[in-house]
PDB file of C-alpha atoms in Angstrom:
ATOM      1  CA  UNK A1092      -2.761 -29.456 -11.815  1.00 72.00           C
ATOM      2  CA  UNK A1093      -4.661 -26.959  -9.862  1.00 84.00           C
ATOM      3  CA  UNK A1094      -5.027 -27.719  -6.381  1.00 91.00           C
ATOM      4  CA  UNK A1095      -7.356 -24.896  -5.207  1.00 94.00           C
ATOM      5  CA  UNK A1096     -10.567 -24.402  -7.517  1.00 95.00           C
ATOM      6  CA  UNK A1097     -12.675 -20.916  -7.985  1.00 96.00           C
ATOM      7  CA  UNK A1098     -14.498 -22.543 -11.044  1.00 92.00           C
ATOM      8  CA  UNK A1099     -16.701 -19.357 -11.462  1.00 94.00           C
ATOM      9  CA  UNK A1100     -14.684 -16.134 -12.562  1.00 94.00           C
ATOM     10  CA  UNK A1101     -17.236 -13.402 -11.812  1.00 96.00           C
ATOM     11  CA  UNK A1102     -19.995 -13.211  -9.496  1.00 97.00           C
ATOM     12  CA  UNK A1103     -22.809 -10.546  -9.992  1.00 98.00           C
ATOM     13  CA  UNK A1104     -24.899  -9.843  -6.992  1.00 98.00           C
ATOM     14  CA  UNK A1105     -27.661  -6.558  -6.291  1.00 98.00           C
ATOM     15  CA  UNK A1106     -27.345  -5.210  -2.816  1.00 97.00           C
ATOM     16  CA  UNK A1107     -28.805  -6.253   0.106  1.00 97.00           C
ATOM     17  CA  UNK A1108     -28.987 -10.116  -1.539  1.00 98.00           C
ATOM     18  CA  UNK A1109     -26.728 -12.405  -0.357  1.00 98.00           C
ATOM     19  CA  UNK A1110     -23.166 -13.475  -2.221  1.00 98.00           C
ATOM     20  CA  UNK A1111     -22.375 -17.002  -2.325  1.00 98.00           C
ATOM     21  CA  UNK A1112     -18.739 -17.532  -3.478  1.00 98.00           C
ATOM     22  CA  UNK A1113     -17.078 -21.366  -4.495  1.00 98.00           C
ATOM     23  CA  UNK A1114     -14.273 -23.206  -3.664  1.00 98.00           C
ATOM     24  CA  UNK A1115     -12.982 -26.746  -4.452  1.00 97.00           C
ATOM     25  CA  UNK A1116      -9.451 -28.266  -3.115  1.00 97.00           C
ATOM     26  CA  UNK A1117      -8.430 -32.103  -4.686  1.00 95.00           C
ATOM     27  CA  UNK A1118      -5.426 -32.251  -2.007  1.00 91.00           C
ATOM     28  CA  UNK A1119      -6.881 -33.881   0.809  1.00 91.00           C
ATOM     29  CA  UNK A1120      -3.871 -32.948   2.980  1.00 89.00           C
ATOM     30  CA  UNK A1121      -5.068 -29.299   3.323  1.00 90.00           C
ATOM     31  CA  UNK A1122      -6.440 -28.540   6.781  1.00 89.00           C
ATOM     32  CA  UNK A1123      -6.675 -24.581   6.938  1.00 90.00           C
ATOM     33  CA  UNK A1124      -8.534 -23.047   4.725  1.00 93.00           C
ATOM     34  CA  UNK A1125      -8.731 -18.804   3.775  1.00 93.00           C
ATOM     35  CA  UNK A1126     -10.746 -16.222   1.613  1.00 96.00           C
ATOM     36  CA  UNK A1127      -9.198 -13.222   1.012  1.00 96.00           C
ATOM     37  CA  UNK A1128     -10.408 -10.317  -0.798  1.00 96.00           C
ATOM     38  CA  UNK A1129      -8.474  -7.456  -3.162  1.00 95.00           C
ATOM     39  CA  UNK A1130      -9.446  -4.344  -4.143  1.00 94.00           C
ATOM     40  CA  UNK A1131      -7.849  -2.964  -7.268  1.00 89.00           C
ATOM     41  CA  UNK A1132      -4.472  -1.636  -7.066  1.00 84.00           C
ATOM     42  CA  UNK A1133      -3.812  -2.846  -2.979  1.00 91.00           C
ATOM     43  CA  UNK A1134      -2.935  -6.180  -1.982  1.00 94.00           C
ATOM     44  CA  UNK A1135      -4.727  -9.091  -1.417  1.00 94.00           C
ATOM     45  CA  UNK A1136      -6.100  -8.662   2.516  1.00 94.00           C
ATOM     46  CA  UNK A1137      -7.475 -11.796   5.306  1.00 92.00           C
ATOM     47  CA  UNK A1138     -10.644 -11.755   5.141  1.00 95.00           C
ATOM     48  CA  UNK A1139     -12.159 -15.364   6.847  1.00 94.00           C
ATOM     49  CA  UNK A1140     -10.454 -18.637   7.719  1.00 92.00           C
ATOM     50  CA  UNK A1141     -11.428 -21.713   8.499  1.00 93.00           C
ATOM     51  CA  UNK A1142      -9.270 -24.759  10.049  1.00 91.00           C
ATOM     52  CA  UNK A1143     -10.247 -28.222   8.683  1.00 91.00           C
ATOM     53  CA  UNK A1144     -11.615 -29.549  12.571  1.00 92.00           C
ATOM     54  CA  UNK A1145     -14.497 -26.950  11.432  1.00 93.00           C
ATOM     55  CA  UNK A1146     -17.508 -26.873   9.351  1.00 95.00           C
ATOM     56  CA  UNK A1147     -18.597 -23.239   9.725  1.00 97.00           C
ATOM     57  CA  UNK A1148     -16.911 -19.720  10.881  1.00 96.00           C
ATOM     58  CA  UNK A1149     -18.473 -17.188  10.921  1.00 97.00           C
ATOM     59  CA  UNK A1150     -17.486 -13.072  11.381  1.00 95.00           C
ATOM     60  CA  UNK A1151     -19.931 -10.349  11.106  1.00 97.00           C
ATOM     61  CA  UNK A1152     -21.272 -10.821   7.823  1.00 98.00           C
ATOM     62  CA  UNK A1153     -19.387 -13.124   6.547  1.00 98.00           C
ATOM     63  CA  UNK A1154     -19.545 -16.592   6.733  1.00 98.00           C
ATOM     64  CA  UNK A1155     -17.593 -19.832   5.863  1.00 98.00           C
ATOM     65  CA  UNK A1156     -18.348 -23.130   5.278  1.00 98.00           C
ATOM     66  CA  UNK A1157     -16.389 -25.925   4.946  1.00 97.00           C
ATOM     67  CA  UNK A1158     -17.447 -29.440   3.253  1.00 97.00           C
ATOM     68  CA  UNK A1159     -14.544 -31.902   3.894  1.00 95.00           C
ATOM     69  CA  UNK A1160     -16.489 -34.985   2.499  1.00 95.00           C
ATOM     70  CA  UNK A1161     -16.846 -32.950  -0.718  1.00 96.00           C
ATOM     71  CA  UNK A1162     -13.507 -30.741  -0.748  1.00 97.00           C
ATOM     72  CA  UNK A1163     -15.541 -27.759  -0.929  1.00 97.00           C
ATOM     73  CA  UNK A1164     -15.687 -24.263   0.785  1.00 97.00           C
ATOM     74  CA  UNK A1165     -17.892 -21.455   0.530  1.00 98.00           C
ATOM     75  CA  UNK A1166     -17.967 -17.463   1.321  1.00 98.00           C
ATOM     76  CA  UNK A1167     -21.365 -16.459   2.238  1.00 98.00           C
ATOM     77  CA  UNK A1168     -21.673 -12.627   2.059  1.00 98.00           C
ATOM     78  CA  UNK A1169     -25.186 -11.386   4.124  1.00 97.00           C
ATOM     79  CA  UNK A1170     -26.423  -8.993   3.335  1.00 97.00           C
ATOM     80  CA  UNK A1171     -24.017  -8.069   0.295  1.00 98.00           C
ATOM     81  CA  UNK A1172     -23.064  -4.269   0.168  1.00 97.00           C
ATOM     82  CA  UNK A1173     -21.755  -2.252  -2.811  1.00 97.00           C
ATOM     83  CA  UNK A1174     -18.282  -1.928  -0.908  1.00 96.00           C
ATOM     84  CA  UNK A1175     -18.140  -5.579  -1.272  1.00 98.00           C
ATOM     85  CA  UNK A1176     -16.961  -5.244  -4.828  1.00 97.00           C
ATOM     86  CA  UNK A1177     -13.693  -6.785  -5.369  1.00 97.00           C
ATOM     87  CA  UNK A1178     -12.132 -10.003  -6.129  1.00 96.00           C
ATOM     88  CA  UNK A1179     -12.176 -12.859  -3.538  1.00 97.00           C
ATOM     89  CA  UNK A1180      -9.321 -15.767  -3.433  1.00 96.00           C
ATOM     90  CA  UNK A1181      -9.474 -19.278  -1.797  1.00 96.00           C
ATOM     91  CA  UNK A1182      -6.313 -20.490   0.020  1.00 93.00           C
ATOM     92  CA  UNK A1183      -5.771 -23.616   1.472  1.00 92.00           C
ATOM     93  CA  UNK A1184      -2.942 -24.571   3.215  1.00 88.00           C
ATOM     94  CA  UNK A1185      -1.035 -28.338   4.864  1.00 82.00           C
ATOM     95  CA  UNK A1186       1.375 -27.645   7.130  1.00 69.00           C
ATOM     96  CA  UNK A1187       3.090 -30.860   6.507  1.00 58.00           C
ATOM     97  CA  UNK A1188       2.733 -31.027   2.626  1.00 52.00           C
ATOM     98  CA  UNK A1189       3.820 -27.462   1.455  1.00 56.00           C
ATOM     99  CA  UNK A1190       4.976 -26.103   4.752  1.00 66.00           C
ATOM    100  CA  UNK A1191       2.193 -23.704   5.286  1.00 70.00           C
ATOM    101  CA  UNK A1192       2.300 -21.680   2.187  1.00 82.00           C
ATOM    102  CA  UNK A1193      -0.403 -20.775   1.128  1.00 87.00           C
ATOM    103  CA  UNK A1194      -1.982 -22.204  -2.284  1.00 89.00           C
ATOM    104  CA  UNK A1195      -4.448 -20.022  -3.955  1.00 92.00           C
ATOM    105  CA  UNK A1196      -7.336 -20.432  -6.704  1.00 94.00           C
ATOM    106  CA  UNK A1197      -7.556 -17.597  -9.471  1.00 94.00           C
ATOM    107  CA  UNK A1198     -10.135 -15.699  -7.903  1.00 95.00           C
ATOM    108  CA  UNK A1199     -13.707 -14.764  -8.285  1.00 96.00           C
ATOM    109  CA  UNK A1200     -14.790 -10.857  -9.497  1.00 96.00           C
ATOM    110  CA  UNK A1201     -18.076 -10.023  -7.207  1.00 98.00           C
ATOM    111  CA  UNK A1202     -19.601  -6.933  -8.145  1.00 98.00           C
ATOM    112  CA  UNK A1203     -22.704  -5.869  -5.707  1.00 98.00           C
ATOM    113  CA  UNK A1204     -24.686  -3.435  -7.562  1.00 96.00           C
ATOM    114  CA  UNK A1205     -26.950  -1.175  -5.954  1.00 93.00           C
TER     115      UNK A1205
ATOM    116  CA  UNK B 943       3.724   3.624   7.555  1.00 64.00           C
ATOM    117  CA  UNK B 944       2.429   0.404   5.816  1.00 72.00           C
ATOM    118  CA  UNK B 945       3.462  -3.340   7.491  1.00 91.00           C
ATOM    119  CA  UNK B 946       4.739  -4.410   3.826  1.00 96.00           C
ATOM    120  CA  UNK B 947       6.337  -1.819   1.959  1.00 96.00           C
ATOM    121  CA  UNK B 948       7.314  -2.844  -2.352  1.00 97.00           C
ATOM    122  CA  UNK B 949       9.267  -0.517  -4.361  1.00 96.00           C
ATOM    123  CA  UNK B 950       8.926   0.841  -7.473  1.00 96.00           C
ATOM    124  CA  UNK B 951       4.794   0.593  -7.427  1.00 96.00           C
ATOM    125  CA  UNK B 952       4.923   0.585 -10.985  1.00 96.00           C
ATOM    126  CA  UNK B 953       7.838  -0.208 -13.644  1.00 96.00           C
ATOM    127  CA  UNK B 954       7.455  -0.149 -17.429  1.00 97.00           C
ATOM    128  CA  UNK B 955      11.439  -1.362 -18.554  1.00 96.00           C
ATOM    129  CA  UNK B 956      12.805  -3.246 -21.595  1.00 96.00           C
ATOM    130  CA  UNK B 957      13.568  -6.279 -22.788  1.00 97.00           C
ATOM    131  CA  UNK B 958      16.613  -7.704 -21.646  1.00 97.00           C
ATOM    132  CA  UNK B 959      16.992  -5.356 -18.780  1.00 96.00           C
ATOM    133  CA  UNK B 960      17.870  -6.578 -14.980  1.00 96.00           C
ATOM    134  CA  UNK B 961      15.405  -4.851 -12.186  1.00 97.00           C
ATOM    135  CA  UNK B 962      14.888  -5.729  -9.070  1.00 97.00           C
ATOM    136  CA  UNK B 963      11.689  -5.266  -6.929  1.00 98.00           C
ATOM    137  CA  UNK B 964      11.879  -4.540  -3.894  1.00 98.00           C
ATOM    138  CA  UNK B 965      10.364  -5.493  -0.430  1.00 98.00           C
ATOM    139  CA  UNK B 966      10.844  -4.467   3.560  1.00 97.00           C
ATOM    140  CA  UNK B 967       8.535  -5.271   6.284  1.00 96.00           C
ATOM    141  CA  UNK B 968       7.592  -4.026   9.747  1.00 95.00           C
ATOM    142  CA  UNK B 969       5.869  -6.950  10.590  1.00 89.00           C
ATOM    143  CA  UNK B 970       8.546  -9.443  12.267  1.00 91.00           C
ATOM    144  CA  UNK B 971       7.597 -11.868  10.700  1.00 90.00           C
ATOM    145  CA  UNK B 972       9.862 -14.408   9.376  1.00 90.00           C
ATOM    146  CA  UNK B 973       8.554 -15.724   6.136  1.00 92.00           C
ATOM    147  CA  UNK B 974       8.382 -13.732   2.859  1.00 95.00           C
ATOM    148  CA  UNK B 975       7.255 -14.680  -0.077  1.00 95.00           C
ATOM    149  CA  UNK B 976       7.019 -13.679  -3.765  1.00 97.00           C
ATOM    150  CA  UNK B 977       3.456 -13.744  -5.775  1.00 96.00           C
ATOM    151  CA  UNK B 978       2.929 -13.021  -8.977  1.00 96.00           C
ATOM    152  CA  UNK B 979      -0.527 -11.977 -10.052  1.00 94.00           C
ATOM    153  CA  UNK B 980      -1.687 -12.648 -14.003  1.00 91.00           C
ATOM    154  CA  UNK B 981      -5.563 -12.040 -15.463  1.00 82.00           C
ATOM    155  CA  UNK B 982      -7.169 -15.535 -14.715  1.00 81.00           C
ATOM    156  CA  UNK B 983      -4.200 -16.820 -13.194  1.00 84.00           C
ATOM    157  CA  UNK B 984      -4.609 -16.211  -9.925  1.00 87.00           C
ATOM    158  CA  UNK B 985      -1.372 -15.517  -7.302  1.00 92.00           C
ATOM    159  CA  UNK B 986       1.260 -18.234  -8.334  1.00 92.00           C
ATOM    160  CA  UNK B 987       4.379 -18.068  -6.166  1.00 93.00           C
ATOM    161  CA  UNK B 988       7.829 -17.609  -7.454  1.00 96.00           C
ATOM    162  CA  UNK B 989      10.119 -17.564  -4.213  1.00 96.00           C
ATOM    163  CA  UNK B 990       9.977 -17.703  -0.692  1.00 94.00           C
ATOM    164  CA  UNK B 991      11.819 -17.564   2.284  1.00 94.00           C
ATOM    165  CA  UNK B 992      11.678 -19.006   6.103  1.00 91.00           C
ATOM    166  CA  UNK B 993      14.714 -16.880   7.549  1.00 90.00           C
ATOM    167  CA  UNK B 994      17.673 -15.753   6.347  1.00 92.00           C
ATOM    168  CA  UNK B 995      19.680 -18.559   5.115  1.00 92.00           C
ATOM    169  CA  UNK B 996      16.659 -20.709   3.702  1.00 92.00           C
ATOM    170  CA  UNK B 997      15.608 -19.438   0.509  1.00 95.00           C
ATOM    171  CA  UNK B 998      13.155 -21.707  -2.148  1.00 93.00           C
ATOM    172  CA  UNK B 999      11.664 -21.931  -5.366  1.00 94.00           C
ATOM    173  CA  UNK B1000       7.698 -21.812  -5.320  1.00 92.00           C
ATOM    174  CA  UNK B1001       5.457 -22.548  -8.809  1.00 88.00           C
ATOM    175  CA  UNK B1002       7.494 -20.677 -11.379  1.00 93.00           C
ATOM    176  CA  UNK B1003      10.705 -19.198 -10.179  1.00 95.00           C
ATOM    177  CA  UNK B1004      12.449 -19.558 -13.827  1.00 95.00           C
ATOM    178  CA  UNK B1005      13.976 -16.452 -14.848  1.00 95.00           C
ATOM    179  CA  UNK B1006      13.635 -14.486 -11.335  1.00 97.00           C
ATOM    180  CA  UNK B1007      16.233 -14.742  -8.558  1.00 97.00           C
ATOM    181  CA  UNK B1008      15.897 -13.445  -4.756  1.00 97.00           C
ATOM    182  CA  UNK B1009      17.953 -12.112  -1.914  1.00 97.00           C
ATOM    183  CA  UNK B1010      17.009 -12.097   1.544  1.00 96.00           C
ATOM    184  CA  UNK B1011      19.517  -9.455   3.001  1.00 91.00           C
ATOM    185  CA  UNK B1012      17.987  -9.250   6.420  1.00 94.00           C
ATOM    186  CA  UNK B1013      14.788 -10.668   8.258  1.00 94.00           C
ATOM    187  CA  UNK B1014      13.542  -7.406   6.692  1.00 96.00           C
ATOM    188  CA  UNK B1015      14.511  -7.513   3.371  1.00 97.00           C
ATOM    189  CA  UNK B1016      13.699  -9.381   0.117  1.00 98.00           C
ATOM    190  CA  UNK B1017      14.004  -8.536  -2.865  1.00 98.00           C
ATOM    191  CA  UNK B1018      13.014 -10.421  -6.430  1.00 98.00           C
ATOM    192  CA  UNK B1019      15.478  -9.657  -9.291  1.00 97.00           C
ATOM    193  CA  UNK B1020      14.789 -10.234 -13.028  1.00 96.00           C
ATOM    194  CA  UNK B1021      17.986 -11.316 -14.953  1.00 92.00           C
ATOM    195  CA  UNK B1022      17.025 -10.127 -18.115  1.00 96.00           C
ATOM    196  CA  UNK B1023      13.526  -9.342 -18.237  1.00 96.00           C
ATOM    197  CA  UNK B1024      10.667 -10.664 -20.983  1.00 96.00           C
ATOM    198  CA  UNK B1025       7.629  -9.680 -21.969  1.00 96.00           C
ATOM    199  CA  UNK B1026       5.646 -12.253 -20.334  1.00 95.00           C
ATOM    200  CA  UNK B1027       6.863 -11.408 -17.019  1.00 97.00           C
ATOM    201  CA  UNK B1028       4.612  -8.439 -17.172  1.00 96.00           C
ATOM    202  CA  UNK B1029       2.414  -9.229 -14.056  1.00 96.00           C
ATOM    203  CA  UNK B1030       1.485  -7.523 -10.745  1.00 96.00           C
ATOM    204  CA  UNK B1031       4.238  -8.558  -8.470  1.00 97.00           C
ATOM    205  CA  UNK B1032       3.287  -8.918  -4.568  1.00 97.00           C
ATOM    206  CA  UNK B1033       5.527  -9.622  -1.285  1.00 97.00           C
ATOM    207  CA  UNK B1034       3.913 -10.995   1.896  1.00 95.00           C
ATOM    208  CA  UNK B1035       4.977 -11.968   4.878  1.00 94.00           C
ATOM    209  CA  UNK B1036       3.844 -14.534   7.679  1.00 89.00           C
ATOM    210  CA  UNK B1037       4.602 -15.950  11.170  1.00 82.00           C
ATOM    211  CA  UNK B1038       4.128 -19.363   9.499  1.00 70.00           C
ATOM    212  CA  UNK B1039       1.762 -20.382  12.775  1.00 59.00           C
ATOM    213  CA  UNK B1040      -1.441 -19.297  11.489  1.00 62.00           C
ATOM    214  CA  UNK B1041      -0.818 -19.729   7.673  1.00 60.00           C
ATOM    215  CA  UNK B1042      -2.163 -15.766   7.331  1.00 78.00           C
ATOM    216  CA  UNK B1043      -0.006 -13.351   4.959  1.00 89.00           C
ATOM    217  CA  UNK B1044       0.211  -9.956   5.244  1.00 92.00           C
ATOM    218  CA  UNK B1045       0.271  -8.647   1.631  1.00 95.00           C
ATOM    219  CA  UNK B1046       2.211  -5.438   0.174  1.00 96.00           C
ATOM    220  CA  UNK B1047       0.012  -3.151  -1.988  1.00 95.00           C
ATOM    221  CA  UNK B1048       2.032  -4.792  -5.477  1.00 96.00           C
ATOM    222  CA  UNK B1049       4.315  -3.590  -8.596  1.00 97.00           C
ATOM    223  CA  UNK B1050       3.048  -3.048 -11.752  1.00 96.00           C
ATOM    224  CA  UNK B1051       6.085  -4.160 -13.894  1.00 97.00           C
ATOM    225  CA  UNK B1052       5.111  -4.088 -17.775  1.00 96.00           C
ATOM    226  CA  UNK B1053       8.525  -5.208 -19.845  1.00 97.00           C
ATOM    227  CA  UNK B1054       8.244  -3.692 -23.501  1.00 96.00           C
TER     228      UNK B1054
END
């Protein structure tokens, strides 16, 4: 049973538009919530958080929002930039419940064209 | 030097071979984990580890094994490697306070 949701698998955006990227969670015990992004061949790297006591962070140009009502996060990506490409991960996390490892979706592919 | 060093990068090796992947970190940190990265899978993980002495089983440890020889140190072994363990393999690392991993760069393994 997948706990952490990325329902859409690829994500085509044209530059200077802004990328909108999913999440859903079903464990309502998660209260930190992550995107990170990966380039091909490196490792996944942080990109945002967000704790549960939240409903927005934002960082440059990249914001997150979080829904708890719904059990739904988003990546907002303004304006979106070619170097953008890559795919993006959800993570949530419970300190209690799984000891704060991280649980991830299965990632969304946003490409940015120019 | 990179925080979270994995060795080989890449691996092609047979079936019923043992390897081991390796992992070392300049980090500090005390957690390390195991991920294992399949097309539309997502990162699932296999191991991971709190400190020395406290080793566990994530998602889908069957068939892989780990050693934590030092804070530094963890490495993922495959007893006798199948085909459907061919997967990008990643080691990260965390201070377990701010739930944030730092990732290694991955190993290709591909078992023919």
């Amino acid at each position: 049973d997948q706990q952490v949701k990325q329902n859409s698998p690829s994500l085509s955006v044209q530059e200077g538009r802004i990328s909108i990227l999913n999440c859903d969670y079903t464990n309502s015990m998660f209260d930190y919530f992550l995107w990170y992004k990966k380039y091909p061949a490196e490792g996944p790297t942080f990109l945002i958080s967000i704790s549960s006591i939240k409903d927005k962070n934002e960082d440059g140009r990249f914001t997150v929002f979080l829904n708890k009502s719904a059990k739904h996060l988003s990546l907002h990506i303004v304006p979106s930039q070619p170097g953008d490409s890559a795919v993006y991960f959800c993570a949530a996390s419970s300190f209690g419940g799984s000891q704060g490892n991280l649980i991830f979706g299965k990632g969304t592919k946003l490409s940015v064209k120019p | 030097d990179a925080d979270v060093t994995q060795t080989p990068r890449n691996r092609i090796t047979k079936t019923g071979k043992r390897i081991m992947l390796e992992c070392s970190q300049t980090k500090g940190h005390d957690r390390m984990y195991w991920y294992r990265q399949d097309p539309g899978l997502g990162l699932r993980l296999i191991y991971y580890s709190f400190d020395v002495k406290d080793i566990n089983k994530g998602e889908i440890s069957d068939g892989y094994s780990v050693s934590r020889q030092a804070q530094a140190k963890f490495s993922l072994s495959l007893e006798s490697a199948i085909p459907n363990q061919t997967a990008l393999y990643f080691c990260a690392t965390s201070t377990g306070r701010n739930y944030g991993y730092t990732f290694g760069s991955g190993t290709r393994l591909t078992v023919v």
